[in-house]
Amino acid sequence: MKSTLTHKALESIGLTENEALLYQIMIDHPQASVRDLQSLAPFPRTQLYHILEGLKSHGLVTSAKERARTRYIAEDPEMLNDLIRKQEQSFAANTNAMRALIPELKNQYRSAQVGGHLKTFVGVEKYRLAYEDILKTKPQTVYTFVHTGATPLPGVDIRNDIRAKMRAHNIQEIQTNNVHMEHIELHLYAGNILYTSTNDAEPVATRIEDTYLYTMQRNIFDIVTKNV
């Protein structure tokens, strides 16, 4: 149990799992050759060299030539204090960076909460998809500022088809033509604003998901319809 705790503690200050294991072994055998370590540690020779280099980079192991053999020497565990200090400095730097980032993340989160998502649908197929969202959302009521221009807006057949399906799904539509809407037709439903505009002969729909903007438009719709 003590060995496991030591192992985890060593990993927490920047050693890899293998480095922590080998360093623990070397504490009990402060001076050893690679051959010695092969008999003590569960690592092949090539991997041992790699792990030893890692421990040397941490300042926990040094090496010394003795005749034709290299001996690896475990440094005093006091050297771990240097690693702890480095870890503390790194943590402090990361903490400060994170704290500086929090206001930006909060603004991003707030923007996502209040909406502001806009998508444009160009062409017959995408235009139909935009209007089918009304059926998928299944609002109780759709509030429509009706197009009042002399020239019909593109996509009229699709809108008529969607209206028929809305009736079949018991979705009510309340319309007003009390506002001059020459180039667009605008629908309000379930926090969404969907409007048709002209783009040559192609139907174009734009959908905005914005709770505040939707509420403002609904208030305008209510005022307009009360004054009819």
mmCIF file with all atom_site columns, C-alpha atoms in Angstrom:
data_model
loop_
_atom_site.group_PDB
_atom_site.id
_atom_site.type_symbol
_atom_site.label_atom_id
_atom_site.label_alt_id
_atom_site.label_comp_id
_atom_site.label_asym_id
_atom_site.label_entity_id
_atom_site.label_seq_id
_atom_site.pdbx_PDB_ins_code
_atom_site.Cartn_x
_atom_site.Cartn_y
_atom_site.Cartn_z
_atom_site.occupancy
_atom_site.B_iso_or_equiv
_atom_site.pdbx_formal_charge
_atom_site.auth_seq_id
_atom_site.auth_comp_id
_atom_site.auth_asym_id
_atom_site.auth_atom_id
_atom_site.pdbx_PDB_model_num
ATOM 1   C CA . MET A 1 1   ? 0.000   0.000  0.000   1.00 0.00 ? 1   MET A CA 1
ATOM 2   C CA . LYS A 1 2   ? 2.828   2.388  0.937   1.00 0.00 ? 2   LYS A CA 1
ATOM 3   C CA . SER A 1 3   ? 4.603   1.559  -2.325  1.00 0.00 ? 3   SER A CA 1
ATOM 4   C CA . THR A 1 4   ? 1.436   2.336  -4.312  1.00 0.00 ? 4   THR A CA 1
ATOM 5   C CA . LEU A 1 5   ? 0.991   5.689  -2.563  1.00 0.00 ? 5   LEU A CA 1
ATOM 6   C CA . THR A 1 6   ? 4.630   6.587  -3.219  1.00 0.00 ? 6   THR A CA 1
ATOM 7   C CA . HIS A 1 7   ? 4.204   5.597  -6.851  1.00 0.00 ? 7   HIS A CA 1
ATOM 8   C CA . LYS A 1 8   ? 1.133   7.835  -7.260  1.00 0.00 ? 8   LYS A CA 1
ATOM 9   C CA . ALA A 1 9   ? 2.844   10.709 -5.434  1.00 0.00 ? 9   ALA A CA 1
ATOM 10  C CA . LEU A 1 10  ? 5.816   10.520 -7.798  1.00 0.00 ? 10  LEU A CA 1
ATOM 11  C CA . GLU A 1 11  ? 3.494   10.557 -10.807 1.00 0.00 ? 11  GLU A CA 1
ATOM 12  C CA . SER A 1 12  ? 1.705   13.602 -9.391  1.00 0.00 ? 12  SER A CA 1
ATOM 13  C CA . ILE A 1 13  ? 4.914   15.668 -9.589  1.00 0.00 ? 13  ILE A CA 1
ATOM 14  C CA . GLY A 1 14  ? 5.630   14.837 -13.215 1.00 0.00 ? 14  GLY A CA 1
ATOM 15  C CA . LEU A 1 15  ? 7.159   11.365 -13.426 1.00 0.00 ? 15  LEU A CA 1
ATOM 16  C CA . THR A 1 16  ? 5.724   8.802  -15.792 1.00 0.00 ? 16  THR A CA 1
ATOM 17  C CA . GLU A 1 17  ? 4.421   5.522  -14.400 1.00 0.00 ? 17  GLU A CA 1
ATOM 18  C CA . ASN A 1 18  ? 7.597   3.697  -15.504 1.00 0.00 ? 18  ASN A CA 1
ATOM 19  C CA . GLU A 1 19  ? 9.888   6.429  -14.168 1.00 0.00 ? 19  GLU A CA 1
ATOM 20  C CA . ALA A 1 20  ? 8.145   6.305  -10.790 1.00 0.00 ? 20  ALA A CA 1
ATOM 21  C CA . LEU A 1 21  ? 8.522   2.527  -10.608 1.00 0.00 ? 21  LEU A CA 1
ATOM 22  C CA . LEU A 1 22  ? 12.202  2.525  -11.600 1.00 0.00 ? 22  LEU A CA 1
ATOM 23  C CA . TYR A 1 23  ? 13.071  5.378  -9.232  1.00 0.00 ? 23  TYR A CA 1
ATOM 24  C CA . GLN A 1 24  ? 11.479  3.487  -6.334  1.00 0.00 ? 24  GLN A CA 1
ATOM 25  C CA . ILE A 1 25  ? 13.608  0.463  -7.212  1.00 0.00 ? 25  ILE A CA 1
ATOM 26  C CA . MET A 1 26  ? 16.742  2.592  -7.445  1.00 0.00 ? 26  MET A CA 1
ATOM 27  C CA . ILE A 1 27  ? 16.126  4.131  -4.003  1.00 0.00 ? 27  ILE A CA 1
ATOM 28  C CA . ASP A 1 28  ? 16.733  0.631  -2.632  1.00 0.00 ? 28  ASP A CA 1
ATOM 29  C CA . HIS A 1 29  ? 19.664  0.105  -5.031  1.00 0.00 ? 29  HIS A CA 1
ATOM 30  C CA . PRO A 1 30  ? 21.260  3.571  -5.336  1.00 0.00 ? 30  PRO A CA 1
ATOM 31  C CA . GLN A 1 31  ? 24.058  2.472  -7.660  1.00 0.00 ? 31  GLN A CA 1
ATOM 32  C CA . ALA A 1 32  ? 23.347  -0.061 -10.365 1.00 0.00 ? 32  ALA A CA 1
ATOM 33  C CA . SER A 1 33  ? 24.256  -0.969 -13.903 1.00 0.00 ? 33  SER A CA 1
ATOM 34  C CA . VAL A 1 34  ? 21.687  -1.614 -16.606 1.00 0.00 ? 34  VAL A CA 1
ATOM 35  C CA . ARG A 1 35  ? 22.327  -5.326 -16.180 1.00 0.00 ? 35  ARG A CA 1
ATOM 36  C CA . ASP A 1 36  ? 21.585  -5.020 -12.456 1.00 0.00 ? 36  ASP A CA 1
ATOM 37  C CA . LEU A 1 37  ? 18.415  -3.084 -13.143 1.00 0.00 ? 37  LEU A CA 1
ATOM 38  C CA . GLN A 1 38  ? 17.247  -5.650 -15.680 1.00 0.00 ? 38  GLN A CA 1
ATOM 39  C CA . SER A 1 39  ? 17.129  -8.215 -12.899 1.00 0.00 ? 39  SER A CA 1
ATOM 40  C CA . LEU A 1 40  ? 15.243  -5.826 -10.609 1.00 0.00 ? 40  LEU A CA 1
ATOM 41  C CA . ALA A 1 41  ? 12.784  -4.063 -12.940 1.00 0.00 ? 41  ALA A CA 1
ATOM 42  C CA . PRO A 1 42  ? 10.211  -5.475 -15.394 1.00 0.00 ? 42  PRO A CA 1
ATOM 43  C CA . PHE A 1 43  ? 11.630  -3.570 -18.378 1.00 0.00 ? 43  PHE A CA 1
ATOM 44  C CA . PRO A 1 44  ? 13.650  -4.760 -21.380 1.00 0.00 ? 44  PRO A CA 1
ATOM 45  C CA . ARG A 1 45  ? 17.145  -3.294 -21.830 1.00 0.00 ? 45  ARG A CA 1
ATOM 46  C CA . THR A 1 46  ? 16.212  -0.778 -24.552 1.00 0.00 ? 46  THR A CA 1
ATOM 47  C CA . GLN A 1 47  ? 13.291  0.563  -22.519 1.00 0.00 ? 47  GLN A CA 1
ATOM 48  C CA . LEU A 1 48  ? 15.467  0.831  -19.409 1.00 0.00 ? 48  LEU A CA 1
ATOM 49  C CA . TYR A 1 49  ? 17.819  3.232  -21.187 1.00 0.00 ? 49  TYR A CA 1
ATOM 50  C CA . HIS A 1 50  ? 14.851  5.379  -22.220 1.00 0.00 ? 50  HIS A CA 1
ATOM 51  C CA . ILE A 1 51  ? 13.435  5.481  -18.673 1.00 0.00 ? 51  ILE A CA 1
ATOM 52  C CA . LEU A 1 52  ? 16.844  6.264  -17.181 1.00 0.00 ? 52  LEU A CA 1
ATOM 53  C CA . GLU A 1 53  ? 17.227  9.202  -19.559 1.00 0.00 ? 53  GLU A CA 1
ATOM 54  C CA . GLY A 1 54  ? 13.870  10.474 -18.345 1.00 0.00 ? 54  GLY A CA 1
ATOM 55  C CA . LEU A 1 55  ? 14.971  10.235 -14.713 1.00 0.00 ? 55  LEU A CA 1
ATOM 56  C CA . LYS A 1 56  ? 18.219  12.025 -15.583 1.00 0.00 ? 56  LYS A CA 1
ATOM 57  C CA . SER A 1 57  ? 16.224  14.856 -17.176 1.00 0.00 ? 57  SER A CA 1
ATOM 58  C CA . HIS A 1 58  ? 14.321  15.212 -13.870 1.00 0.00 ? 58  HIS A CA 1
ATOM 59  C CA . GLY A 1 59  ? 17.627  15.400 -11.977 1.00 0.00 ? 59  GLY A CA 1
ATOM 60  C CA . LEU A 1 60  ? 16.849  12.215 -10.044 1.00 0.00 ? 60  LEU A CA 1
ATOM 61  C CA . VAL A 1 61  ? 19.524  10.008 -11.594 1.00 0.00 ? 61  VAL A CA 1
ATOM 62  C CA . THR A 1 62  ? 23.109  10.612 -12.714 1.00 0.00 ? 62  THR A CA 1
ATOM 63  C CA . SER A 1 63  ? 25.520  8.265  -14.445 1.00 0.00 ? 63  SER A CA 1
ATOM 64  C CA . ALA A 1 64  ? 29.211  7.520  -14.007 1.00 0.00 ? 64  ALA A CA 1
ATOM 65  C CA . LYS A 1 65  ? 31.634  5.421  -16.036 1.00 0.00 ? 65  LYS A CA 1
ATOM 66  C CA . GLU A 1 66  ? 33.425  2.668  -14.150 1.00 0.00 ? 66  GLU A CA 1
ATOM 67  C CA . ARG A 1 67  ? 35.900  0.923  -16.417 1.00 0.00 ? 67  ARG A CA 1
ATOM 68  C CA . ALA A 1 68  ? 33.804  -0.504 -19.265 1.00 0.00 ? 68  ALA A CA 1
ATOM 69  C CA . ARG A 1 69  ? 30.513  -0.228 -17.415 1.00 0.00 ? 69  ARG A CA 1
ATOM 70  C CA . THR A 1 70  ? 28.155  2.696  -16.783 1.00 0.00 ? 70  THR A CA 1
ATOM 71  C CA . ARG A 1 71  ? 26.624  2.897  -13.351 1.00 0.00 ? 71  ARG A CA 1
ATOM 72  C CA . TYR A 1 72  ? 23.429  4.782  -12.693 1.00 0.00 ? 72  TYR A CA 1
ATOM 73  C CA . ILE A 1 73  ? 23.161  6.582  -9.382  1.00 0.00 ? 73  ILE A CA 1
ATOM 74  C CA . ALA A 1 74  ? 19.889  7.542  -7.713  1.00 0.00 ? 74  ALA A CA 1
ATOM 75  C CA . GLU A 1 75  ? 20.089  11.076 -6.344  1.00 0.00 ? 75  GLU A CA 1
ATOM 76  C CA . ASP A 1 76  ? 19.050  11.955 -2.818  1.00 0.00 ? 76  ASP A CA 1
ATOM 77  C CA . PRO A 1 77  ? 15.215  12.168 -2.578  1.00 0.00 ? 77  PRO A CA 1
ATOM 78  C CA . GLU A 1 78  ? 15.738  15.792 -1.495  1.00 0.00 ? 78  GLU A CA 1
ATOM 79  C CA . MET A 1 79  ? 15.951  16.447 -5.255  1.00 0.00 ? 79  MET A CA 1
ATOM 80  C CA . LEU A 1 80  ? 12.219  15.761 -5.390  1.00 0.00 ? 80  LEU A CA 1
ATOM 81  C CA . ASN A 1 81  ? 11.720  19.190 -3.812  1.00 0.00 ? 81  ASN A CA 1
ATOM 82  C CA . ASP A 1 82  ? 12.947  20.772 -7.053  1.00 0.00 ? 82  ASP A CA 1
ATOM 83  C CA . LEU A 1 83  ? 10.321  18.850 -9.000  1.00 0.00 ? 83  LEU A CA 1
ATOM 84  C CA . ILE A 1 84  ? 7.660   19.871 -6.502  1.00 0.00 ? 84  ILE A CA 1
ATOM 85  C CA . ARG A 1 85  ? 8.629   23.542 -6.882  1.00 0.00 ? 85  ARG A CA 1
ATOM 86  C CA . LYS A 1 86  ? 8.507   23.269 -10.681 1.00 0.00 ? 86  LYS A CA 1
ATOM 87  C CA . GLN A 1 87  ? 5.104   21.614 -10.440 1.00 0.00 ? 87  GLN A CA 1
ATOM 88  C CA . GLU A 1 88  ? 3.848   24.367 -8.140  1.00 0.00 ? 88  GLU A CA 1
ATOM 89  C CA . GLN A 1 89  ? 5.121   27.063 -10.517 1.00 0.00 ? 89  GLN A CA 1
ATOM 90  C CA . SER A 1 90  ? 3.505   25.328 -13.473 1.00 0.00 ? 90  SER A CA 1
ATOM 91  C CA . PHE A 1 91  ? 0.240   24.951 -11.554 1.00 0.00 ? 91  PHE A CA 1
ATOM 92  C CA . ALA A 1 92  ? 0.282   28.625 -10.559 1.00 0.00 ? 92  ALA A CA 1
ATOM 93  C CA . ALA A 1 93  ? 0.898   29.686 -14.173 1.00 0.00 ? 93  ALA A CA 1
ATOM 94  C CA . ASN A 1 94  ? -1.893  27.431 -15.440 1.00 0.00 ? 94  ASN A CA 1
ATOM 95  C CA . THR A 1 95  ? -4.221  28.665 -12.695 1.00 0.00 ? 95  THR A CA 1
ATOM 96  C CA . ASN A 1 96  ? -3.589  32.304 -13.619 1.00 0.00 ? 96  ASN A CA 1
ATOM 97  C CA . ALA A 1 97  ? -4.101  31.538 -17.315 1.00 0.00 ? 97  ALA A CA 1
ATOM 98  C CA . MET A 1 98  ? -7.352  29.747 -16.525 1.00 0.00 ? 98  MET A CA 1
ATOM 99  C CA . ARG A 1 99  ? -8.597  32.581 -14.332 1.00 0.00 ? 99  ARG A CA 1
ATOM 100 C CA . ALA A 1 100 ? -7.867  35.048 -17.129 1.00 0.00 ? 100 ALA A CA 1
ATOM 101 C CA . LEU A 1 101 ? -9.840  32.838 -19.512 1.00 0.00 ? 101 LEU A CA 1
ATOM 102 C CA . ILE A 1 102 ? -12.938 32.494 -17.310 1.00 0.00 ? 102 ILE A CA 1
ATOM 103 C CA . PRO A 1 103 ? -14.518 35.896 -18.233 1.00 0.00 ? 103 PRO A CA 1
ATOM 104 C CA . GLU A 1 104 ? -14.227 35.042 -21.938 1.00 0.00 ? 104 GLU A CA 1
ATOM 105 C CA . LEU A 1 105 ? -15.773 31.615 -21.370 1.00 0.00 ? 105 LEU A CA 1
ATOM 106 C CA . LYS A 1 106 ? -18.582 33.191 -19.335 1.00 0.00 ? 106 LYS A CA 1
ATOM 107 C CA . ASN A 1 107 ? -19.362 35.594 -22.180 1.00 0.00 ? 107 ASN A CA 1
ATOM 108 C CA . GLN A 1 108 ? -19.369 32.694 -24.629 1.00 0.00 ? 108 GLN A CA 1
ATOM 109 C CA . TYR A 1 109 ? -21.682 30.714 -22.327 1.00 0.00 ? 109 TYR A CA 1
ATOM 110 C CA . ARG A 1 110 ? -23.986 33.703 -21.842 1.00 0.00 ? 110 ARG A CA 1
ATOM 111 C CA . SER A 1 111 ? -24.207 34.224 -25.612 1.00 0.00 ? 111 SER A CA 1
ATOM 112 C CA . ALA A 1 112 ? -25.165 30.596 -26.086 1.00 0.00 ? 112 ALA A CA 1
ATOM 113 C CA . GLN A 1 113 ? -27.796 30.867 -23.348 1.00 0.00 ? 113 GLN A CA 1
ATOM 114 C CA . VAL A 1 114 ? -29.570 33.903 -24.771 1.00 0.00 ? 114 VAL A CA 1
ATOM 115 C CA . GLY A 1 115 ? -29.453 32.719 -28.365 1.00 0.00 ? 115 GLY A CA 1
ATOM 116 C CA . GLY A 1 116 ? -28.330 34.492 -31.471 1.00 0.00 ? 116 GLY A CA 1
ATOM 117 C CA . HIS A 1 117 ? -28.194 31.478 -33.805 1.00 0.00 ? 117 HIS A CA 1
ATOM 118 C CA . LEU A 1 118 ? -28.892 32.385 -37.436 1.00 0.00 ? 118 LEU A CA 1
ATOM 119 C CA . LYS A 1 119 ? -29.165 30.096 -40.449 1.00 0.00 ? 119 LYS A CA 1
ATOM 120 C CA . THR A 1 120 ? -30.018 30.868 -44.065 1.00 0.00 ? 120 THR A CA 1
ATOM 121 C CA . PHE A 1 121 ? -31.686 28.380 -46.431 1.00 0.00 ? 121 PHE A CA 1
ATOM 122 C CA . VAL A 1 122 ? -31.274 29.034 -50.168 1.00 0.00 ? 122 VAL A CA 1
ATOM 123 C CA . GLY A 1 123 ? -32.986 27.058 -52.916 1.00 0.00 ? 123 GLY A CA 1
ATOM 124 C CA . VAL A 1 124 ? -36.181 25.010 -53.037 1.00 0.00 ? 124 VAL A CA 1
ATOM 125 C CA . GLU A 1 125 ? -34.994 21.942 -51.089 1.00 0.00 ? 125 GLU A CA 1
ATOM 126 C CA . LYS A 1 126 ? -33.371 23.856 -48.238 1.00 0.00 ? 126 LYS A CA 1
ATOM 127 C CA . TYR A 1 127 ? -36.252 26.318 -48.184 1.00 0.00 ? 127 TYR A CA 1
ATOM 128 C CA . ARG A 1 128 ? -38.685 23.443 -47.589 1.00 0.00 ? 128 ARG A CA 1
ATOM 129 C CA . LEU A 1 129 ? -36.456 22.162 -44.765 1.00 0.00 ? 129 LEU A CA 1
ATOM 130 C CA . ALA A 1 130 ? -36.622 25.570 -43.099 1.00 0.00 ? 130 ALA A CA 1
ATOM 131 C CA . TYR A 1 131 ? -40.414 25.554 -43.120 1.00 0.00 ? 131 TYR A CA 1
ATOM 132 C CA . GLU A 1 132 ? -40.667 21.907 -42.077 1.00 0.00 ? 132 GLU A CA 1
ATOM 133 C CA . ASP A 1 133 ? -38.958 22.956 -38.843 1.00 0.00 ? 133 ASP A CA 1
ATOM 134 C CA . ILE A 1 134 ? -42.314 24.454 -37.839 1.00 0.00 ? 134 ILE A CA 1
ATOM 135 C CA . LEU A 1 135 ? -43.876 20.990 -38.075 1.00 0.00 ? 135 LEU A CA 1
ATOM 136 C CA . LYS A 1 136 ? -40.987 19.364 -36.171 1.00 0.00 ? 136 LYS A CA 1
ATOM 137 C CA . THR A 1 137 ? -41.098 21.974 -33.405 1.00 0.00 ? 137 THR A CA 1
ATOM 138 C CA . LYS A 1 138 ? -44.895 21.538 -33.043 1.00 0.00 ? 138 LYS A CA 1
ATOM 139 C CA . PRO A 1 139 ? -45.741 24.963 -31.612 1.00 0.00 ? 139 PRO A CA 1
ATOM 140 C CA . GLN A 1 140 ? -49.332 25.587 -30.555 1.00 0.00 ? 140 GLN A CA 1
ATOM 141 C CA . THR A 1 141 ? -49.439 28.828 -32.531 1.00 0.00 ? 141 THR A CA 1
ATOM 142 C CA . VAL A 1 142 ? -47.503 30.490 -35.343 1.00 0.00 ? 142 VAL A CA 1
ATOM 143 C CA . TYR A 1 143 ? -47.736 34.285 -35.575 1.00 0.00 ? 143 TYR A CA 1
ATOM 144 C CA . THR A 1 144 ? -47.298 35.589 -39.125 1.00 0.00 ? 144 THR A CA 1
ATOM 145 C CA . PHE A 1 145 ? -46.648 39.037 -40.547 1.00 0.00 ? 145 PHE A CA 1
ATOM 146 C CA . VAL A 1 146 ? -48.118 38.395 -44.001 1.00 0.00 ? 146 VAL A CA 1
ATOM 147 C CA . HIS A 1 147 ? -46.373 39.537 -47.180 1.00 0.00 ? 147 HIS A CA 1
ATOM 148 C CA . THR A 1 148 ? -48.306 42.536 -48.543 1.00 0.00 ? 148 THR A CA 1
ATOM 149 C CA . GLY A 1 149 ? -46.420 43.190 -51.784 1.00 0.00 ? 149 GLY A CA 1
ATOM 150 C CA . ALA A 1 150 ? -48.054 42.954 -55.187 1.00 0.00 ? 150 ALA A CA 1
ATOM 151 C CA . THR A 1 151 ? -45.596 40.333 -56.464 1.00 0.00 ? 151 THR A CA 1
ATOM 152 C CA . PRO A 1 152 ? -45.811 36.922 -54.764 1.00 0.00 ? 152 PRO A CA 1
ATOM 153 C CA . LEU A 1 153 ? -42.679 35.829 -52.948 1.00 0.00 ? 153 LEU A CA 1
ATOM 154 C CA . PRO A 1 154 ? -40.868 32.746 -54.286 1.00 0.00 ? 154 PRO A CA 1
ATOM 155 C CA . GLY A 1 155 ? -41.754 29.497 -52.492 1.00 0.00 ? 155 GLY A CA 1
ATOM 156 C CA . VAL A 1 156 ? -45.485 30.189 -52.217 1.00 0.00 ? 156 VAL A CA 1
ATOM 157 C CA . ASP A 1 157 ? -46.370 26.560 -53.072 1.00 0.00 ? 157 ASP A CA 1
ATOM 158 C CA . ILE A 1 158 ? -44.129 25.275 -50.287 1.00 0.00 ? 158 ILE A CA 1
ATOM 159 C CA . ARG A 1 159 ? -45.612 27.708 -47.772 1.00 0.00 ? 159 ARG A CA 1
ATOM 160 C CA . ASN A 1 160 ? -49.142 26.702 -48.757 1.00 0.00 ? 160 ASN A CA 1
ATOM 161 C CA . ASP A 1 161 ? -48.227 23.026 -48.392 1.00 0.00 ? 161 ASP A CA 1
ATOM 162 C CA . ILE A 1 162 ? -46.753 23.641 -44.929 1.00 0.00 ? 162 ILE A CA 1
ATOM 163 C CA . ARG A 1 163 ? -49.871 25.568 -43.910 1.00 0.00 ? 163 ARG A CA 1
ATOM 164 C CA . ALA A 1 164 ? -52.044 22.614 -44.907 1.00 0.00 ? 164 ALA A CA 1
ATOM 165 C CA . LYS A 1 165 ? -49.873 20.290 -42.812 1.00 0.00 ? 165 LYS A CA 1
ATOM 166 C CA . MET A 1 166 ? -49.996 22.733 -39.898 1.00 0.00 ? 166 MET A CA 1
ATOM 167 C CA . ARG A 1 167 ? -53.786 22.571 -39.954 1.00 0.00 ? 167 ARG A CA 1
ATOM 168 C CA . ALA A 1 168 ? -53.608 18.770 -40.047 1.00 0.00 ? 168 ALA A CA 1
ATOM 169 C CA . HIS A 1 169 ? -51.378 18.875 -36.949 1.00 0.00 ? 169 HIS A CA 1
ATOM 170 C CA . ASN A 1 170 ? -53.688 21.362 -35.183 1.00 0.00 ? 170 ASN A CA 1
ATOM 171 C CA . ILE A 1 171 ? -51.072 24.108 -35.289 1.00 0.00 ? 171 ILE A CA 1
ATOM 172 C CA . GLN A 1 172 ? -52.877 27.439 -35.283 1.00 0.00 ? 172 GLN A CA 1
ATOM 173 C CA . GLU A 1 173 ? -51.663 30.339 -37.411 1.00 0.00 ? 173 GLU A CA 1
ATOM 174 C CA . ILE A 1 174 ? -52.584 33.913 -36.536 1.00 0.00 ? 174 ILE A CA 1
ATOM 175 C CA . GLN A 1 175 ? -51.884 36.371 -39.343 1.00 0.00 ? 175 GLN A CA 1
ATOM 176 C CA . THR A 1 176 ? -51.692 40.123 -39.614 1.00 0.00 ? 176 THR A CA 1
ATOM 177 C CA . ASN A 1 177 ? -51.336 42.256 -42.729 1.00 0.00 ? 177 ASN A CA 1
ATOM 178 C CA . ASN A 1 178 ? -51.454 45.472 -40.757 1.00 0.00 ? 178 ASN A CA 1
ATOM 179 C CA . VAL A 1 179 ? -47.726 46.002 -41.272 1.00 0.00 ? 179 VAL A CA 1
ATOM 180 C CA . HIS A 1 180 ? -46.356 46.811 -44.715 1.00 0.00 ? 180 HIS A CA 1
ATOM 181 C CA . MET A 1 181 ? -44.247 43.731 -45.607 1.00 0.00 ? 181 MET A CA 1
ATOM 182 C CA . GLU A 1 182 ? -43.394 44.197 -49.277 1.00 0.00 ? 182 GLU A CA 1
ATOM 183 C CA . HIS A 1 183 ? -40.312 42.001 -49.549 1.00 0.00 ? 183 HIS A CA 1
ATOM 184 C CA . ILE A 1 184 ? -40.629 39.502 -46.709 1.00 0.00 ? 184 ILE A CA 1
ATOM 185 C CA . GLU A 1 185 ? -43.086 37.289 -44.861 1.00 0.00 ? 185 GLU A CA 1
ATOM 186 C CA . LEU A 1 186 ? -42.232 36.675 -41.227 1.00 0.00 ? 186 LEU A CA 1
ATOM 187 C CA . HIS A 1 187 ? -43.286 33.857 -38.868 1.00 0.00 ? 187 HIS A CA 1
ATOM 188 C CA . LEU A 1 188 ? -42.843 33.676 -35.095 1.00 0.00 ? 188 LEU A CA 1
ATOM 189 C CA . TYR A 1 189 ? -42.973 30.308 -33.322 1.00 0.00 ? 189 TYR A CA 1
ATOM 190 C CA . ALA A 1 190 ? -41.464 28.675 -30.226 1.00 0.00 ? 190 ALA A CA 1
ATOM 191 C CA . GLY A 1 191 ? -38.683 31.242 -29.780 1.00 0.00 ? 191 GLY A CA 1
ATOM 192 C CA . ASN A 1 192 ? -37.818 31.245 -33.506 1.00 0.00 ? 192 ASN A CA 1
ATOM 193 C CA . ILE A 1 193 ? -38.134 33.899 -36.180 1.00 0.00 ? 193 ILE A CA 1
ATOM 194 C CA . LEU A 1 194 ? -38.472 32.546 -39.714 1.00 0.00 ? 194 LEU A CA 1
ATOM 195 C CA . TYR A 1 195 ? -38.784 34.857 -42.661 1.00 0.00 ? 195 TYR A CA 1
ATOM 196 C CA . THR A 1 196 ? -38.900 34.591 -46.435 1.00 0.00 ? 196 THR A CA 1
ATOM 197 C CA . SER A 1 197 ? -37.120 37.136 -48.586 1.00 0.00 ? 197 SER A CA 1
ATOM 198 C CA . THR A 1 198 ? -36.496 37.583 -52.291 1.00 0.00 ? 198 THR A CA 1
ATOM 199 C CA . ASN A 1 199 ? -33.303 36.527 -54.040 1.00 0.00 ? 199 ASN A CA 1
ATOM 200 C CA . ASP A 1 200 ? -34.080 36.764 -57.745 1.00 0.00 ? 200 ASP A CA 1
ATOM 201 C CA . ALA A 1 201 ? -36.321 33.759 -58.475 1.00 0.00 ? 201 ALA A CA 1
ATOM 202 C CA . GLU A 1 202 ? -34.958 31.511 -55.708 1.00 0.00 ? 202 GLU A CA 1
ATOM 203 C CA . PRO A 1 203 ? -36.791 31.167 -52.414 1.00 0.00 ? 203 PRO A CA 1
ATOM 204 C CA . VAL A 1 204 ? -34.649 32.182 -49.445 1.00 0.00 ? 204 VAL A CA 1
ATOM 205 C CA . ALA A 1 205 ? -35.532 31.601 -45.798 1.00 0.00 ? 205 ALA A CA 1
ATOM 206 C CA . THR A 1 206 ? -33.650 32.793 -42.729 1.00 0.00 ? 206 THR A CA 1
ATOM 207 C CA . ARG A 1 207 ? -34.218 31.357 -39.271 1.00 0.00 ? 207 ARG A CA 1
ATOM 208 C CA . ILE A 1 208 ? -33.091 33.152 -36.119 1.00 0.00 ? 208 ILE A CA 1
ATOM 209 C CA . GLU A 1 209 ? -33.102 31.479 -32.711 1.00 0.00 ? 209 GLU A CA 1
ATOM 210 C CA . ASP A 1 210 ? -33.026 34.346 -30.234 1.00 0.00 ? 210 ASP A CA 1
ATOM 211 C CA . THR A 1 211 ? -35.314 34.470 -27.211 1.00 0.00 ? 211 THR A CA 1
ATOM 212 C CA . TYR A 1 212 ? -35.022 38.222 -26.668 1.00 0.00 ? 212 TYR A CA 1
ATOM 213 C CA . LEU A 1 213 ? -35.551 39.146 -30.312 1.00 0.00 ? 213 LEU A CA 1
ATOM 214 C CA . TYR A 1 214 ? -38.476 36.723 -30.545 1.00 0.00 ? 214 TYR A CA 1
ATOM 215 C CA . THR A 1 215 ? -40.124 38.287 -27.475 1.00 0.00 ? 215 THR A CA 1
ATOM 216 C CA . MET A 1 216 ? -39.709 41.776 -28.915 1.00 0.00 ? 216 MET A CA 1
ATOM 217 C CA . GLN A 1 217 ? -41.284 40.724 -32.243 1.00 0.00 ? 217 GLN A CA 1
ATOM 218 C CA . ARG A 1 218 ? -44.139 38.989 -30.414 1.00 0.00 ? 218 ARG A CA 1
ATOM 219 C CA . ASN A 1 219 ? -44.827 42.178 -28.472 1.00 0.00 ? 219 ASN A CA 1
ATOM 220 C CA . ILE A 1 220 ? -44.921 44.131 -31.737 1.00 0.00 ? 220 ILE A CA 1
ATOM 221 C CA . PHE A 1 221 ? -47.255 41.519 -33.235 1.00 0.00 ? 221 PHE A CA 1
ATOM 222 C CA . ASP A 1 222 ? -49.606 41.765 -30.239 1.00 0.00 ? 222 ASP A CA 1
ATOM 223 C CA . ILE A 1 223 ? -49.658 45.571 -30.396 1.00 0.00 ? 223 ILE A CA 1
ATOM 224 C CA . VAL A 1 224 ? -50.335 45.542 -34.141 1.00 0.00 ? 224 VAL A CA 1
ATOM 225 C CA . THR A 1 225 ? -53.144 42.986 -33.960 1.00 0.00 ? 225 THR A CA 1
ATOM 226 C CA . LYS A 1 226 ? -54.848 44.821 -31.080 1.00 0.00 ? 226 LYS A CA 1
ATOM 227 C CA . ASN A 1 227 ? -54.887 48.005 -33.152 1.00 0.00 ? 227 ASN A CA 1
ATOM 228 C CA . VAL A 1 228 ? -56.424 46.323 -36.212 1.00 0.00 ? 228 VAL A CA 1
#
